[in-house]
PDB file of C-alpha atoms in Angstrom:
ATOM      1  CA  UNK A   1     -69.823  42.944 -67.536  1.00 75.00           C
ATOM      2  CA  UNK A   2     -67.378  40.389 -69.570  1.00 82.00           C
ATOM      3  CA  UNK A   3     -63.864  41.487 -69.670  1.00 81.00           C
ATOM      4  CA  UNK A   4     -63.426  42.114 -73.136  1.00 81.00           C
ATOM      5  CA  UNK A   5     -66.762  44.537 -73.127  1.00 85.00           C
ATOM      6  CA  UNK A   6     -65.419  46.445 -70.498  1.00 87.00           C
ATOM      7  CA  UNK A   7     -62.114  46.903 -72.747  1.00 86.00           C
ATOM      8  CA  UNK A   8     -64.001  48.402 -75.502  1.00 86.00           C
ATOM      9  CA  UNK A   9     -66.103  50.308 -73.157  1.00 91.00           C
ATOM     10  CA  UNK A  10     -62.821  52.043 -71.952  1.00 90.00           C
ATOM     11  CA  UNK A  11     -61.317  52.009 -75.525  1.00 89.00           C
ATOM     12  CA  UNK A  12     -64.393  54.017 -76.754  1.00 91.00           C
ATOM     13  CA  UNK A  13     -64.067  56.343 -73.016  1.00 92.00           C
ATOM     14  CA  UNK A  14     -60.393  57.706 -74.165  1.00 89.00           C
ATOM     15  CA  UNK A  15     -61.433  58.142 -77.788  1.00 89.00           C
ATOM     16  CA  UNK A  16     -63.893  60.453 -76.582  1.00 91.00           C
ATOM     17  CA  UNK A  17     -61.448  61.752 -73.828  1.00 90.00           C
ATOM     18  CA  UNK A  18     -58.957  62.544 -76.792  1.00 87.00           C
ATOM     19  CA  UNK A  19     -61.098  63.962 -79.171  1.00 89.00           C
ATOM     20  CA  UNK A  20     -62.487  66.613 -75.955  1.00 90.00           C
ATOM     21  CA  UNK A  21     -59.713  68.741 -75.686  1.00 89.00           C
ATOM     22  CA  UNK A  22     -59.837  68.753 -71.842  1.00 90.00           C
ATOM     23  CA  UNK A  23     -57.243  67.159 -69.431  1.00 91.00           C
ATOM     24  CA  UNK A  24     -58.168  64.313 -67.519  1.00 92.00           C
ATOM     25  CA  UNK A  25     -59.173  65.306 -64.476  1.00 92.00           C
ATOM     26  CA  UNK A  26     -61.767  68.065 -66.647  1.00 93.00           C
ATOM     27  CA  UNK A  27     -62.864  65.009 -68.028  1.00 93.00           C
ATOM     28  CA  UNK A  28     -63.091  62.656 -65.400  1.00 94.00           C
ATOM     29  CA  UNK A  29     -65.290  65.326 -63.482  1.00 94.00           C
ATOM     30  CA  UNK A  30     -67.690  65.427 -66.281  1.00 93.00           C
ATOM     31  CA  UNK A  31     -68.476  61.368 -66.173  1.00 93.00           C
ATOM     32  CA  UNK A  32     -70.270  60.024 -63.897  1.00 92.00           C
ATOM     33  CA  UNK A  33     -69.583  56.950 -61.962  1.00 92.00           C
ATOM     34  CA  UNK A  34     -65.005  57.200 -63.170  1.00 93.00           C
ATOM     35  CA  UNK A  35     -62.840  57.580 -60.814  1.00 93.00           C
ATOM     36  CA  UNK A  36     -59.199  59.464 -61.807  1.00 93.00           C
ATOM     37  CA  UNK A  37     -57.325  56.570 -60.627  1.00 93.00           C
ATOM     38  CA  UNK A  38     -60.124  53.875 -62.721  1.00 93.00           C
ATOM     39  CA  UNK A  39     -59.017  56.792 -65.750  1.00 91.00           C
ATOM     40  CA  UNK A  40     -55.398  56.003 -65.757  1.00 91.00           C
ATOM     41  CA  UNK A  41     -54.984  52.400 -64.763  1.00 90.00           C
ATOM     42  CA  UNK A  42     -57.678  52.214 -68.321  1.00 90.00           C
ATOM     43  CA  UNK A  43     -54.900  54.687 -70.089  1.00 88.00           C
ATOM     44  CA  UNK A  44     -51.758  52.830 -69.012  1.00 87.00           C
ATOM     45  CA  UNK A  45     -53.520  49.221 -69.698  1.00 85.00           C
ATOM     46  CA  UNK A  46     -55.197  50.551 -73.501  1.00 83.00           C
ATOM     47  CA  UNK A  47     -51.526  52.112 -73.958  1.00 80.00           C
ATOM     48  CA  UNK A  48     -49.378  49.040 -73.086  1.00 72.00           C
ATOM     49  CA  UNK A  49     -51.763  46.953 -75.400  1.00 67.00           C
ATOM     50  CA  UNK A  50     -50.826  49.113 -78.262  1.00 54.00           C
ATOM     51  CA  UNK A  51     -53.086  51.447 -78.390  1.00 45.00           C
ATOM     52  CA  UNK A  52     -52.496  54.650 -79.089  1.00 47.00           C
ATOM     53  CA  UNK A  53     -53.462  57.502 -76.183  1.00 45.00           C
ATOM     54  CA  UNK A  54     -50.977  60.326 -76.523  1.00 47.00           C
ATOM     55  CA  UNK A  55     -50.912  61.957 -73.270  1.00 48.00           C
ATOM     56  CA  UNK A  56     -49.223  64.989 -75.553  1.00 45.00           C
ATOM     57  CA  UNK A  57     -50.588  66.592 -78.167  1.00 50.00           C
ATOM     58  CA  UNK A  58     -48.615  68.962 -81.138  1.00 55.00           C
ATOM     59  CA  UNK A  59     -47.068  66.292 -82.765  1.00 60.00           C
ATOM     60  CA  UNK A  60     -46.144  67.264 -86.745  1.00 61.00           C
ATOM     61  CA  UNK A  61     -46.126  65.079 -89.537  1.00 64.00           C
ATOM     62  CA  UNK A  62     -43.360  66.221 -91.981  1.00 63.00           C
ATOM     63  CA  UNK A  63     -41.966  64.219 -95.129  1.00 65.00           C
ATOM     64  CA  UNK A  64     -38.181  64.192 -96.166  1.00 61.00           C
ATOM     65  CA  UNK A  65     -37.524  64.371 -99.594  1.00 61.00           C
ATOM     66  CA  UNK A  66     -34.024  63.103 -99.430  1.00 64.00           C
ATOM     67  CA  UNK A  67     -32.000  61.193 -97.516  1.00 59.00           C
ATOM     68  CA  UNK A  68     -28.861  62.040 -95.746  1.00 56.00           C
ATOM     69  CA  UNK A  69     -25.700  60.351 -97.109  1.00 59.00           C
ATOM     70  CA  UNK A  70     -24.421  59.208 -93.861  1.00 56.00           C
ATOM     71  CA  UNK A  71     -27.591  57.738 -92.189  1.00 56.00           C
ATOM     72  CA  UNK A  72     -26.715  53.975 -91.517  1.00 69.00           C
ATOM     73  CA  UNK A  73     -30.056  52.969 -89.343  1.00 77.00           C
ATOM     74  CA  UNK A  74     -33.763  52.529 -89.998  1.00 80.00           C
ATOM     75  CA  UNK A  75     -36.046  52.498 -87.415  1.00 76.00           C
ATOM     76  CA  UNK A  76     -39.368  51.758 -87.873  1.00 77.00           C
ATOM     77  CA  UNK A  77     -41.998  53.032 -85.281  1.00 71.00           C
ATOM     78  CA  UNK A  78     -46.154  51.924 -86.392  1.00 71.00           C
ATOM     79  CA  UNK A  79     -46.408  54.709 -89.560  1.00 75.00           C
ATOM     80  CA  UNK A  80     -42.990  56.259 -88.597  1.00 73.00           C
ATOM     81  CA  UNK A  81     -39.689  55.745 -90.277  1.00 77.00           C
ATOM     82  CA  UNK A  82     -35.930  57.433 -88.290  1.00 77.00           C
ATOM     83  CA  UNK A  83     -33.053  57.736 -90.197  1.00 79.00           C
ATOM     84  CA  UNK A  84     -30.799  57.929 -87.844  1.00 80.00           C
ATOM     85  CA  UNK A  85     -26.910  59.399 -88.857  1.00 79.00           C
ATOM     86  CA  UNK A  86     -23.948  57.404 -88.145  1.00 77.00           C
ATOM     87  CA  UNK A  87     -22.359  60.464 -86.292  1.00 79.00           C
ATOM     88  CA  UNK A  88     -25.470  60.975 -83.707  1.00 79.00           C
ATOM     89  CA  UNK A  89     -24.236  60.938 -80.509  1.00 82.00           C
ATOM     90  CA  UNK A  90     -25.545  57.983 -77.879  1.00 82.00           C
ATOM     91  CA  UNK A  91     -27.033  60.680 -75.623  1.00 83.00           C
ATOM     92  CA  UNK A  92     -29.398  62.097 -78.268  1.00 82.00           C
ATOM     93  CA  UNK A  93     -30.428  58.996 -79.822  1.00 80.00           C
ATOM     94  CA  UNK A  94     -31.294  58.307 -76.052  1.00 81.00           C
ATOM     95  CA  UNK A  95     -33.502  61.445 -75.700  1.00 82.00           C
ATOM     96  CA  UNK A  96     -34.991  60.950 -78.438  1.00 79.00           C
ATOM     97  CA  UNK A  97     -35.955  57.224 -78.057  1.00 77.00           C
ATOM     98  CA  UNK A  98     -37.236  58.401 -74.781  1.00 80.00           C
ATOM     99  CA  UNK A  99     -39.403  60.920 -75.952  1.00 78.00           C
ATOM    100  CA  UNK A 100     -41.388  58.176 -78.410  1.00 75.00           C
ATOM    101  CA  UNK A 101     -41.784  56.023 -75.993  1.00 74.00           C
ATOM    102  CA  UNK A 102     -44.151  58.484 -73.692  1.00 72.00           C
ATOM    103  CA  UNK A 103     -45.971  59.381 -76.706  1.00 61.00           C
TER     104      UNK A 103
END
């Protein structure tokens, strides 16, 4: 199988994985022929390529309809804009960075 039909092979896989509901290894036992380890490797690679594979799900979309006064940074993430305060502390800003970068 060429390389980039095997990538759209496992891009379609973890579409279907995500729209399941199960956890991996639930869905992992109900293919046949995919390892768990073939699974992640596929989720890490499709994930550092930019795709999107939230191992998390519960996420809430939520609009602001003004800004704070004080917020002195942007930060654009894909569809997502931070406003970020001048008065956040480094630790939180850390956390939270963190946090989007599992997702």
């Amino acid at each position: 199988m060429a390389k980039e039909d095997k990538y759209h092979q496992w891009k379609k896989r973890m579409e279907d994985f995500q729209s399941s509901g199960q956890t991996a290894q639930q869905w992992v036992s109900g293919q046949e022929g995919i390892t768990i380890h073939q699974f992640h490797y596929w989720r890490r690679k499709l994930k550092n390529d930019n795709e999107i594979y939230p191992a998390q799900k519960g996420w809430t979309a939520f609009e602001v309809s003004t800004l704070p006064s004080s917020t002195t940074i942007e930060m654009k993430l894909d569809e997502v804009t931070l406003y970020i305060p001048e008065n956040v502390s480094e630790d939180h800003l850390h956390r939270v960075i963190r946090v989007l970068r599992r997702g």
